[in-house]
PDB file of C-alpha atoms in Angstrom:
ATOM      1  CA  MET A   1     -20.408  -8.651  -0.730  1.00 43.00           C
ATOM      2  CA  HIS A   2     -18.279  -6.118  -2.592  1.00 48.00           C
ATOM      3  CA  LYS A   3     -20.829  -3.400  -1.758  1.00 49.00           C
ATOM      4  CA  ASP A   4     -20.519  -4.234   1.980  1.00 50.00           C
ATOM      5  CA  VAL A   5     -16.727  -3.885   1.841  1.00 49.00           C
ATOM      6  CA  LYS A   6     -17.013  -0.458   0.181  1.00 52.00           C
ATOM      7  CA  ASP A   7     -19.562   0.746   2.751  1.00 61.00           C
ATOM      8  CA  HIS A   8     -17.331  -0.216   5.668  1.00 74.00           C
ATOM      9  CA  SER A   9     -14.217   1.331   4.140  1.00 77.00           C
ATOM     10  CA  ILE A  10     -15.989   4.690   3.700  1.00 83.00           C
ATOM     11  CA  ALA A  11     -16.971   4.514   7.387  1.00 85.00           C
ATOM     12  CA  PHE A  12     -13.320   4.062   8.336  1.00 85.00           C
ATOM     13  CA  GLY A  13     -12.463   7.053   6.109  1.00 86.00           C
ATOM     14  CA  TRP A  14     -14.846   9.184   8.171  1.00 89.00           C
ATOM     15  CA  VAL A  15     -13.289   7.788  11.369  1.00 89.00           C
ATOM     16  CA  GLY A  16      -9.869   9.033  10.123  1.00 88.00           C
ATOM     17  CA  ILE A  17     -11.231  12.517   9.445  1.00 90.00           C
ATOM     18  CA  SER A  18     -13.123  12.718  12.753  1.00 91.00           C
ATOM     19  CA  SER A  19     -10.052  11.568  14.733  1.00 88.00           C
ATOM     20  CA  VAL A  20      -8.136  14.641  13.570  1.00 87.00           C
ATOM     21  CA  ALA A  21     -11.180  16.872  14.233  1.00 90.00           C
ATOM     22  CA  VAL A  22     -11.438  15.519  17.815  1.00 90.00           C
ATOM     23  CA  PHE A  23      -7.709  16.044  18.475  1.00 86.00           C
ATOM     24  CA  PHE A  24      -7.755  19.645  17.245  1.00 86.00           C
ATOM     25  CA  ALA A  25     -11.051  20.305  19.077  1.00 88.00           C
ATOM     26  CA  GLY A  26      -9.243  19.300  22.303  1.00 85.00           C
ATOM     27  CA  ILE A  27      -6.368  21.711  21.552  1.00 83.00           C
ATOM     28  CA  LEU A  28      -8.800  24.540  20.673  1.00 85.00           C
ATOM     29  CA  ALA A  29     -10.731  23.926  23.920  1.00 86.00           C
ATOM     30  CA  CYS A  30      -7.449  24.221  25.883  1.00 83.00           C
ATOM     31  CA  VAL A  31      -6.579  27.530  24.191  1.00 82.00           C
ATOM     32  CA  ALA A  32     -10.144  28.816  24.720  1.00 84.00           C
ATOM     33  CA  VAL A  33     -10.039  28.047  28.465  1.00 83.00           C
ATOM     34  CA  ASP A  34      -6.452  29.228  29.001  1.00 79.00           C
ATOM     35  CA  PRO A  35      -4.997  31.446  26.188  1.00 78.00           C
ATOM     36  CA  ALA A  36      -1.475  30.946  27.587  1.00 76.00           C
ATOM     37  CA  TRP A  37      -1.848  27.150  27.498  1.00 74.00           C
ATOM     38  CA  SER A  38       1.170  25.104  26.390  1.00 71.00           C
ATOM     39  CA  TRP A  39       1.484  21.329  26.298  1.00 65.00           C
ATOM     40  CA  THR A  40       4.854  21.544  28.103  1.00 63.00           C
ATOM     41  CA  ALA A  41       3.413  23.304  31.195  1.00 65.00           C
ATOM     42  CA  SER A  42       0.747  22.215  33.706  1.00 65.00           C
ATOM     43  CA  SER A  43      -2.555  24.039  33.451  1.00 67.00           C
ATOM     44  CA  ASP A  44      -6.228  23.670  34.395  1.00 69.00           C
ATOM     45  CA  ALA A  45      -7.000  23.231  30.693  1.00 68.00           C
ATOM     46  CA  ASP A  46      -4.930  20.010  30.493  1.00 74.00           C
ATOM     47  CA  LYS A  47      -8.055  17.825  30.928  1.00 80.00           C
ATOM     48  CA  TYR A  48      -9.314  18.941  27.481  1.00 83.00           C
ATOM     49  CA  TYR A  49      -5.944  18.078  25.983  1.00 81.00           C
ATOM     50  CA  THR A  50      -6.035  14.656  27.690  1.00 84.00           C
ATOM     51  CA  PHE A  51      -9.554  14.072  26.352  1.00 86.00           C
ATOM     52  CA  GLY A  52      -8.549  15.126  22.798  1.00 86.00           C
ATOM     53  CA  CYS A  53      -5.420  12.960  22.799  1.00 86.00           C
ATOM     54  CA  ILE A  54      -7.032   9.794  24.200  1.00 89.00           C
ATOM     55  CA  LEU A  55     -10.197   9.931  22.065  1.00 91.00           C
ATOM     56  CA  GLY A  56      -8.289  11.156  18.954  1.00 89.00           C
ATOM     57  CA  GLY A  57      -5.643   8.448  19.432  1.00 90.00           C
ATOM     58  CA  ILE A  58      -8.262   5.688  19.778  1.00 92.00           C
ATOM     59  CA  LEU A  59      -9.989   6.903  16.592  1.00 92.00           C
ATOM     60  CA  VAL A  60      -6.646   7.031  14.711  1.00 91.00           C
ATOM     61  CA  ALA A  61      -5.923   3.444  15.859  1.00 92.00           C
ATOM     62  CA  LEU A  62      -9.420   2.377  14.733  1.00 91.00           C
ATOM     63  CA  TYR A  63      -8.759   4.007  11.359  1.00 90.00           C
ATOM     64  CA  GLY A  64      -5.523   1.997  11.135  1.00 90.00           C
ATOM     65  CA  VAL A  65      -7.466  -1.222  11.817  1.00 90.00           C
ATOM     66  CA  GLY A  66      -9.755  -0.335   8.894  1.00 88.00           C
ATOM     67  CA  LYS A  67      -6.710   0.263   6.719  1.00 87.00           C
ATOM     68  CA  ILE A  68      -5.397  -3.216   7.597  1.00 88.00           C
ATOM     69  CA  GLN A  69      -8.772  -4.892   7.014  1.00 85.00           C
ATOM     70  CA  TYR A  70      -9.536  -3.225   3.678  1.00 81.00           C
ATOM     71  CA  GLY A  71      -5.943  -2.747   2.430  1.00 77.00           C
ATOM     72  CA  LYS A  72      -5.696  -4.084  -1.124  1.00 78.00           C
ATOM     73  CA  THR A  73      -1.919  -4.541  -1.010  1.00 85.00           C
ATOM     74  CA  ILE A  74       0.732  -5.414   1.562  1.00 88.00           C
ATOM     75  CA  GLY A  75       1.847  -1.739   1.497  1.00 87.00           C
ATOM     76  CA  TYR A  76      -1.568  -0.521   2.702  1.00 87.00           C
ATOM     77  CA  CYS A  77      -1.713  -3.256   5.378  1.00 90.00           C
ATOM     78  CA  PHE A  78       1.735  -2.351   6.736  1.00 91.00           C
ATOM     79  CA  ALA A  79       0.747   1.346   6.650  1.00 91.00           C
ATOM     80  CA  GLY A  80      -2.327   0.367   8.701  1.00 91.00           C
ATOM     81  CA  VAL A  81      -0.106  -1.249  11.347  1.00 93.00           C
ATOM     82  CA  MET A  82       1.974   1.950  11.517  1.00 93.00           C
ATOM     83  CA  ILE A  83      -1.206   4.055  11.889  1.00 92.00           C
ATOM     84  CA  VAL A  84      -2.413   1.828  14.758  1.00 93.00           C
ATOM     85  CA  LEU A  85       0.948   2.299  16.536  1.00 94.00           C
ATOM     86  CA  ALA A  86       0.790   6.077  15.934  1.00 92.00           C
ATOM     87  CA  GLY A  87      -2.753   6.130  17.369  1.00 91.00           C
ATOM     88  CA  ILE A  88      -1.639   4.258  20.499  1.00 92.00           C
ATOM     89  CA  CYS A  89       1.217   6.773  20.952  1.00 90.00           C
ATOM     90  CA  ILE A  90      -1.223   9.712  20.604  1.00 87.00           C
ATOM     91  CA  ALA A  91      -3.549   8.130  23.206  1.00 89.00           C
ATOM     92  CA  LEU A  92      -0.613   7.539  25.603  1.00 88.00           C
ATOM     93  CA  GLN A  93       0.356  11.171  25.049  1.00 81.00           C
ATOM     94  CA  GLY A  94      -2.901  12.123  26.770  1.00 79.00           C
ATOM     95  CA  VAL A  95      -2.001   9.957  29.784  1.00 80.00           C
ATOM     96  CA  PHE A  96       1.438  11.543  30.307  1.00 77.00           C
ATOM     97  CA  THR A  97       0.513  15.227  30.664  1.00 67.00           C
ATOM     98  CA  ASP A  98       2.295  15.807  33.988  1.00 65.00           C
ATOM     99  CA  GLU A  99       5.172  18.309  33.737  1.00 59.00           C
ATOM    100  CA  SER A 100       7.587  15.752  35.241  1.00 57.00           C
ATOM    101  CA  VAL A 101       7.116  13.362  32.320  1.00 58.00           C
ATOM    102  CA  THR A 102       7.673  15.733  29.385  1.00 69.00           C
ATOM    103  CA  THR A 103      10.599  13.557  28.256  1.00 77.00           C
ATOM    104  CA  VAL A 104       8.135  10.667  27.816  1.00 80.00           C
ATOM    105  CA  SER A 105       5.732  13.020  25.999  1.00 78.00           C
ATOM    106  CA  LYS A 106       8.454  14.185  23.621  1.00 79.00           C
ATOM    107  CA  PHE A 107       9.519  10.605  22.955  1.00 84.00           C
ATOM    108  CA  LEU A 108       5.887   9.691  22.149  1.00 85.00           C
ATOM    109  CA  PHE A 109       5.597  12.685  19.813  1.00 82.00           C
ATOM    110  CA  ILE A 110       8.737  11.548  17.973  1.00 84.00           C
ATOM    111  CA  LEU A 111       7.294   8.022  17.663  1.00 89.00           C
ATOM    112  CA  VAL A 112       4.049   9.470  16.223  1.00 88.00           C
ATOM    113  CA  ALA A 113       6.098  11.405  13.653  1.00 85.00           C
ATOM    114  CA  ILE A 114       8.176   8.343  12.672  1.00 88.00           C
ATOM    115  CA  PHE A 115       5.194   5.949  12.404  1.00 91.00           C
ATOM    116  CA  SER A 116       3.196   8.504  10.409  1.00 90.00           C
ATOM    117  CA  LEU A 117       6.102   9.193   8.047  1.00 88.00           C
ATOM    118  CA  ILE A 118       6.496   5.456   7.314  1.00 91.00           C
ATOM    119  CA  ALA A 119       2.732   5.040   6.805  1.00 91.00           C
ATOM    120  CA  ALA A 120       2.556   8.143   4.581  1.00 91.00           C
ATOM    121  CA  SER A 121       5.490   6.906   2.477  1.00 90.00           C
ATOM    122  CA  LEU A 122       3.906   3.461   1.983  1.00 91.00           C
ATOM    123  CA  CYS A 123       0.489   4.874   1.074  1.00 90.00           C
ATOM    124  CA  THR A 124       2.066   7.425  -1.297  1.00 90.00           C
ATOM    125  CA  ILE A 125       3.964   4.666  -3.138  1.00 90.00           C
ATOM    126  CA  GLU A 126       0.721   2.686  -3.570  1.00 89.00           C
ATOM    127  CA  GLN A 127      -1.270   5.769  -4.652  1.00 88.00           C
ATOM    128  CA  ASN A 128       1.494   6.763  -7.101  1.00 87.00           C
ATOM    129  CA  LYS A 129       1.283   3.282  -8.654  1.00 87.00           C
ATOM    130  CA  ALA A 130      -2.470   3.880  -9.085  1.00 85.00           C
ATOM    131  CA  GLY A 131      -1.691   7.229 -10.813  1.00 83.00           C
ATOM    132  CA  LYS A 132      -3.296   9.413  -8.122  1.00 86.00           C
ATOM    133  CA  THR A 133      -1.111  12.513  -8.443  1.00 88.00           C
ATOM    134  CA  LEU A 134      -3.364  14.753  -6.328  1.00 89.00           C
ATOM    135  CA  TYR A 135      -2.769  12.551  -3.259  1.00 90.00           C
ATOM    136  CA  VAL A 136       0.967  12.297  -4.000  1.00 91.00           C
ATOM    137  CA  GLY A 137       1.213  16.086  -4.376  1.00 90.00           C
ATOM    138  CA  ALA A 138      -0.658  16.756  -1.114  1.00 91.00           C
ATOM    139  CA  VAL A 139       1.599  14.338   0.802  1.00 91.00           C
ATOM    140  CA  MET A 140       4.653  15.958  -0.814  1.00 90.00           C
ATOM    141  CA  VAL A 141       3.594  19.366   0.564  1.00 91.00           C
ATOM    142  CA  ILE A 142       2.967  17.966   4.070  1.00 91.00           C
ATOM    143  CA  VAL A 143       6.186  15.908   4.287  1.00 89.00           C
ATOM    144  CA  LEU A 144       8.408  18.738   2.987  1.00 89.00           C
ATOM    145  CA  THR A 145       6.797  21.184   5.445  1.00 88.00           C
ATOM    146  CA  ALA A 146       7.420  18.721   8.302  1.00 87.00           C
ATOM    147  CA  LEU A 147      11.051  18.235   7.213  1.00 86.00           C
ATOM    148  CA  CYS A 148      11.570  22.018   7.038  1.00 85.00           C
ATOM    149  CA  PHE A 149      10.224  22.363  10.605  1.00 84.00           C
ATOM    150  CA  ILE A 150      12.583  19.592  11.758  1.00 82.00           C
ATOM    151  CA  ALA A 151      15.510  21.399  10.133  1.00 79.00           C
ATOM    152  CA  SER A 152      14.743  24.932  11.294  1.00 77.00           C
ATOM    153  CA  ALA A 153      12.334  25.194  14.267  1.00 69.00           C
ATOM    154  CA  GLY A 154      13.023  24.955  18.003  1.00 71.00           C
ATOM    155  CA  GLU A 155      12.362  21.634  19.793  1.00 69.00           C
ATOM    156  CA  ASN A 156       8.827  22.359  21.096  1.00 68.00           C
ATOM    157  CA  ASP A 157       7.641  24.108  17.903  1.00 71.00           C
ATOM    158  CA  MET A 158       9.120  21.319  15.811  1.00 76.00           C
ATOM    159  CA  ILE A 159       7.331  18.559  17.760  1.00 75.00           C
ATOM    160  CA  THR A 160       3.999  20.401  17.612  1.00 74.00           C
ATOM    161  CA  ALA A 161       4.315  21.180  13.888  1.00 80.00           C
ATOM    162  CA  VAL A 162       5.391  17.660  12.934  1.00 81.00           C
ATOM    163  CA  THR A 163       2.492  16.124  14.905  1.00 81.00           C
ATOM    164  CA  ALA A 164       0.083  18.553  13.205  1.00 83.00           C
ATOM    165  CA  CYS A 165       1.535  17.504   9.817  1.00 87.00           C
ATOM    166  CA  ALA A 166       1.126  13.805  10.742  1.00 87.00           C
ATOM    167  CA  LEU A 167      -2.529  14.343  11.689  1.00 87.00           C
ATOM    168  CA  ALA A 168      -3.098  16.426   8.543  1.00 89.00           C
ATOM    169  CA  TRP A 169      -1.896  13.423   6.562  1.00 90.00           C
ATOM    170  CA  VAL A 170      -4.352  11.118   8.403  1.00 90.00           C
ATOM    171  CA  ALA A 171      -7.152  13.557   7.474  1.00 90.00           C
ATOM    172  CA  ILE A 172      -6.046  13.632   3.810  1.00 90.00           C
ATOM    173  CA  ASP A 173      -5.815   9.827   3.701  1.00 89.00           C
ATOM    174  CA  GLY A 174      -9.304   9.575   5.207  1.00 89.00           C
ATOM    175  CA  CYS A 175     -10.630  12.102   2.651  1.00 90.00           C
ATOM    176  CA  SER A 176      -8.977  10.065  -0.119  1.00 88.00           C
ATOM    177  CA  ILE A 177     -10.836   6.889   0.983  1.00 86.00           C
ATOM    178  CA  VAL A 178     -14.159   8.752   1.249  1.00 87.00           C
ATOM    179  CA  LEU A 179     -13.705  10.407  -2.177  1.00 86.00           C
ATOM    180  CA  GLU A 180     -12.590   7.106  -3.726  1.00 82.00           C
ATOM    181  CA  ASN A 181     -15.862   5.535  -2.583  1.00 81.00           C
ATOM    182  CA  ILE A 182     -17.968   8.474  -3.721  1.00 82.00           C
ATOM    183  CA  LEU A 183     -16.258   9.025  -7.098  1.00 78.00           C
ATOM    184  CA  GLY A 184     -15.539   5.366  -7.779  1.00 70.00           C
ATOM    185  CA  GLY A 185     -11.724   5.374  -7.885  1.00 55.00           C
ATOM    186  CA  LYS A 186     -11.151   8.568  -9.904  1.00 51.00           C
ATOM    187  CA  ASN A 187      -8.469  11.151  -8.911  1.00 49.00           C
TER     188      ASN A 187
ATOM    189  CA  MET B   1       0.828  19.659 -32.549  1.00 71.00           C
ATOM    190  CA  ASP B   2       0.625  23.356 -31.631  1.00 79.00           C
ATOM    191  CA  ALA B   3       1.158  24.227 -28.012  1.00 81.00           C
ATOM    192  CA  PRO B   4      -2.200  24.245 -26.165  1.00 86.00           C
ATOM    193  CA  LYS B   5      -3.200  27.396 -24.326  1.00 88.00           C
ATOM    194  CA  CYS B   6      -2.785  25.744 -20.909  1.00 88.00           C
ATOM    195  CA  ALA B   7       0.782  24.644 -21.754  1.00 88.00           C
ATOM    196  CA  LYS B   8       1.669  28.221 -22.753  1.00 90.00           C
ATOM    197  CA  ILE B   9       0.062  29.625 -19.593  1.00 92.00           C
ATOM    198  CA  GLY B  10       1.795  26.986 -17.432  1.00 90.00           C
ATOM    199  CA  MET B  11       5.200  27.786 -18.896  1.00 91.00           C
ATOM    200  CA  SER B  12       4.615  31.552 -18.582  1.00 93.00           C
ATOM    201  CA  LEU B  13       3.574  31.110 -14.946  1.00 92.00           C
ATOM    202  CA  GLY B  14       6.767  29.135 -14.294  1.00 92.00           C
ATOM    203  CA  PHE B  15       8.950  31.931 -15.671  1.00 93.00           C
ATOM    204  CA  LEU B  16       6.838  34.536 -13.843  1.00 92.00           C
ATOM    205  CA  GLY B  17       7.260  32.607 -10.566  1.00 91.00           C
ATOM    206  CA  GLY B  18      11.030  32.359 -11.039  1.00 91.00           C
ATOM    207  CA  ILE B  19      11.402  36.062 -11.850  1.00 91.00           C
ATOM    208  CA  ALA B  20       8.996  37.107  -9.053  1.00 88.00           C
ATOM    209  CA  THR B  21      11.099  35.120  -6.583  1.00 86.00           C
ATOM    210  CA  PHE B  22      14.226  36.993  -7.665  1.00 83.00           C
ATOM    211  CA  ILE B  23      12.442  40.366  -7.389  1.00 83.00           C
ATOM    212  CA  GLY B  24      11.102  39.393  -3.959  1.00 77.00           C
ATOM    213  CA  PHE B  25      14.573  38.291  -2.910  1.00 73.00           C
ATOM    214  CA  ALA B  26      16.101  41.629  -3.963  1.00 73.00           C
ATOM    215  CA  SER B  27      13.465  43.772  -2.202  1.00 71.00           C
ATOM    216  CA  TYR B  28      13.328  41.586   0.919  1.00 63.00           C
ATOM    217  CA  GLY B  29      17.104  41.789   1.279  1.00 59.00           C
ATOM    218  CA  SER B  30      17.243  45.538   0.791  1.00 56.00           C
ATOM    219  CA  LEU B  31      14.433  46.085   3.308  1.00 55.00           C
ATOM    220  CA  ASN B  32      15.888  43.952   6.077  1.00 58.00           C
ATOM    221  CA  ASN B  33      19.576  43.970   5.233  1.00 59.00           C
ATOM    222  CA  THR B  34      19.892  40.749   7.204  1.00 60.00           C
ATOM    223  CA  GLN B  35      20.231  38.125   4.483  1.00 62.00           C
ATOM    224  CA  THR B  36      22.588  35.280   5.069  1.00 68.00           C
ATOM    225  CA  PHE B  37      23.939  32.704   2.643  1.00 71.00           C
ATOM    226  CA  VAL B  38      21.282  30.232   3.862  1.00 71.00           C
ATOM    227  CA  ASP B  39      18.430  32.695   3.086  1.00 73.00           C
ATOM    228  CA  MET B  40      19.869  33.151  -0.393  1.00 77.00           C
ATOM    229  CA  ALA B  41      20.013  29.384  -0.876  1.00 81.00           C
ATOM    230  CA  TYR B  42      16.307  28.963  -0.001  1.00 82.00           C
ATOM    231  CA  VAL B  43      15.208  31.709  -2.405  1.00 83.00           C
ATOM    232  CA  LEU B  44      17.432  30.411  -5.199  1.00 86.00           C
ATOM    233  CA  LEU B  45      16.008  26.911  -4.630  1.00 89.00           C
ATOM    234  CA  ILE B  46      12.442  28.222  -5.149  1.00 91.00           C
ATOM    235  CA  SER B  47      13.546  30.129  -8.251  1.00 91.00           C
ATOM    236  CA  VAL B  48      15.267  27.084  -9.757  1.00 92.00           C
ATOM    237  CA  MET B  49      12.205  24.929  -9.032  1.00 92.00           C
ATOM    238  CA  PHE B  50       9.954  27.394 -10.864  1.00 93.00           C
ATOM    239  CA  PHE B  51      12.233  27.537 -13.929  1.00 92.00           C
ATOM    240  CA  ALA B  52      12.509  23.725 -13.980  1.00 91.00           C
ATOM    241  CA  ALA B  53       8.723  23.388 -13.756  1.00 91.00           C
ATOM    242  CA  ALA B  54       8.352  25.890 -16.611  1.00 91.00           C
ATOM    243  CA  GLY B  55      10.656  23.698 -18.720  1.00 89.00           C
ATOM    244  CA  ALA B  56       8.423  20.687 -18.052  1.00 88.00           C
ATOM    245  CA  PHE B  57       5.634  22.284 -20.142  1.00 88.00           C
ATOM    246  CA  ARG B  58       7.549  21.648 -23.397  1.00 86.00           C
ATOM    247  CA  PRO B  59       7.444  18.511 -25.564  1.00 83.00           C
ATOM    248  CA  GLY B  60      10.530  16.413 -26.292  1.00 78.00           C
ATOM    249  CA  THR B  61      12.096  16.846 -22.855  1.00 78.00           C
ATOM    250  CA  ALA B  62      12.865  14.255 -20.177  1.00 78.00           C
ATOM    251  CA  TRP B  63       9.524  14.962 -18.464  1.00 80.00           C
ATOM    252  CA  THR B  64       6.449  12.776 -18.853  1.00 85.00           C
ATOM    253  CA  ALA B  65       3.020  14.353 -18.319  1.00 86.00           C
ATOM    254  CA  LYS B  66       2.800  12.794 -14.836  1.00 88.00           C
ATOM    255  CA  GLY B  67       6.366  13.912 -14.093  1.00 88.00           C
ATOM    256  CA  ALA B  68       5.472  17.490 -15.043  1.00 89.00           C
ATOM    257  CA  THR B  69       2.481  17.458 -12.679  1.00 90.00           C
ATOM    258  CA  LEU B  70       4.595  16.063  -9.839  1.00 91.00           C
ATOM    259  CA  MET B  71       7.285  18.688 -10.565  1.00 91.00           C
ATOM    260  CA  CYS B  72       4.649  21.420 -10.168  1.00 92.00           C
ATOM    261  CA  TYR B  73       3.538  19.813  -6.881  1.00 93.00           C
ATOM    262  CA  LEU B  74       7.160  19.671  -5.705  1.00 93.00           C
ATOM    263  CA  THR B  75       7.557  23.396  -6.480  1.00 93.00           C
ATOM    264  CA  LEU B  76       4.390  24.092  -4.456  1.00 93.00           C
ATOM    265  CA  ALA B  77       5.686  21.883  -1.627  1.00 93.00           C
ATOM    266  CA  VAL B  78       9.020  23.745  -1.477  1.00 92.00           C
ATOM    267  CA  VAL B  79       7.281  27.149  -1.478  1.00 92.00           C
ATOM    268  CA  VAL B  80       4.794  26.116   1.254  1.00 91.00           C
ATOM    269  CA  ALA B  81       7.492  24.480   3.400  1.00 90.00           C
ATOM    270  CA  ILE B  82       9.864  27.464   3.240  1.00 88.00           C
ATOM    271  CA  THR B  83       7.084  30.001   3.845  1.00 87.00           C
ATOM    272  CA  ALA B  84       5.368  28.034   6.652  1.00 85.00           C
ATOM    273  CA  THR B  85       8.598  27.675   8.618  1.00 82.00           C
ATOM    274  CA  GLY B  86       9.293  31.425   8.348  1.00 79.00           C
ATOM    275  CA  LEU B  87      12.453  30.956   6.293  1.00 77.00           C
ATOM    276  CA  GLY B  88      11.000  33.089   3.485  1.00 75.00           C
ATOM    277  CA  ASP B  89       8.917  36.262   3.336  1.00 77.00           C
ATOM    278  CA  PHE B  90       5.194  35.467   3.870  1.00 82.00           C
ATOM    279  CA  ALA B  91       3.751  37.896   1.279  1.00 82.00           C
ATOM    280  CA  TYR B  92       6.020  36.683  -1.522  1.00 83.00           C
ATOM    281  CA  GLY B  93       5.536  33.076  -0.420  1.00 86.00           C
ATOM    282  CA  PHE B  94       1.767  33.502  -0.664  1.00 89.00           C
ATOM    283  CA  VAL B  95       1.998  34.874  -4.228  1.00 89.00           C
ATOM    284  CA  GLU B  96       4.440  32.123  -5.243  1.00 90.00           C
ATOM    285  CA  ALA B  97       2.146  29.445  -3.757  1.00 92.00           C
ATOM    286  CA  ILE B  98      -0.779  30.768  -5.846  1.00 93.00           C
ATOM    287  CA  ILE B  99       1.396  30.719  -8.997  1.00 93.00           C
ATOM    288  CA  ALA B 100       2.473  27.131  -8.200  1.00 93.00           C
ATOM    289  CA  ILE B 101      -1.176  26.048  -7.619  1.00 94.00           C
ATOM    290  CA  LEU B 102      -2.141  27.562 -11.001  1.00 94.00           C
ATOM    291  CA  MET B 103       0.721  25.623 -12.629  1.00 93.00           C
ATOM    292  CA  VAL B 104      -0.571  22.399 -11.041  1.00 92.00           C
ATOM    293  CA  VAL B 105      -4.048  23.117 -12.437  1.00 92.00           C
ATOM    294  CA  MET B 106      -2.614  23.807 -15.925  1.00 91.00           C
ATOM    295  CA  SER B 107      -0.640  20.541 -15.847  1.00 90.00           C
ATOM    296  CA  TYR B 108      -3.884  18.545 -15.424  1.00 91.00           C
ATOM    297  CA  ASP B 109      -5.239  19.777 -18.796  1.00 87.00           C
ATOM    298  CA  LYS B 110      -5.687  16.773 -21.145  1.00 88.00           C
ATOM    299  CA  ASP B 111      -4.295  18.581 -24.251  1.00 88.00           C
ATOM    300  CA  THR B 112      -1.285  19.795 -22.273  1.00 87.00           C
ATOM    301  CA  GLN B 113      -0.567  16.264 -21.055  1.00 87.00           C
ATOM    302  CA  LYS B 114      -0.710  14.952 -24.646  1.00 87.00           C
ATOM    303  CA  TYR B 115       1.540  17.832 -25.786  1.00 87.00           C
ATOM    304  CA  ILE B 116       4.155  17.159 -23.085  1.00 86.00           C
ATOM    305  CA  SER B 117       4.159  13.399 -23.830  1.00 82.00           C
ATOM    306  CA  GLN B 118       4.916  13.933 -27.560  1.00 78.00           C
TER     307      GLN B 118
END
């Protein structure tokens, strides 16, 4: 029974990593089709962005469900709920790509950042309790970089950078689950 | 217990990082001549972080071994954040990030952790 639980949790770890890969693949496809592409302006390449957001968001939400199901503590479970909400916001982001609804898009981006920050904080507290300094250090770098972008960058750059940081955290958390299963709970 | 090699290297790297930041600050300012008080504050913050992290590699201080490792990570985080947002010079930021990563690696050494926890 315990073996089954471990096998499923590693699968969810891979889902977390692939969700970020799908999202960034969508962005890269947009830039490849239209080098001047920007998420704030309408373009022919928007369909790739929509595809990346919706599929990436669904995978992030699925990863959150795995976090809830296999979370050992209440902190991990609550972080899972936050990840599910962030995933839903990313998927909705793909629906609202029209130029007239950029206010909605920006609001969704801010929600993604807030949900991810709460989830990252909760997971970091739990990992710190378990003595996993590598994870804590990696999250420290990501969160401080995001905060610096919030403090210094322009609105559009800030939103893009903070979302990238949030997704980078999802990838690191997924890697942590995969490595934990492979190495058996070591750092 | 004598200081392990990794503790000595970690402390030296901390001082080197702090001094390198000051040198970078001086040359960057003289090249651009556009430094503001805020720019100075960011550079001084990195420098202070490096010196504090260097101090964590000594026994009998307030730092635990885990605290020293996290301090090195925090130094790395500050360097990466300031460089990534363009608030600091990229070339110096890159060198400082490598120094900070080496300090993190040194802090994981088992003998160094025992030495710091004395």
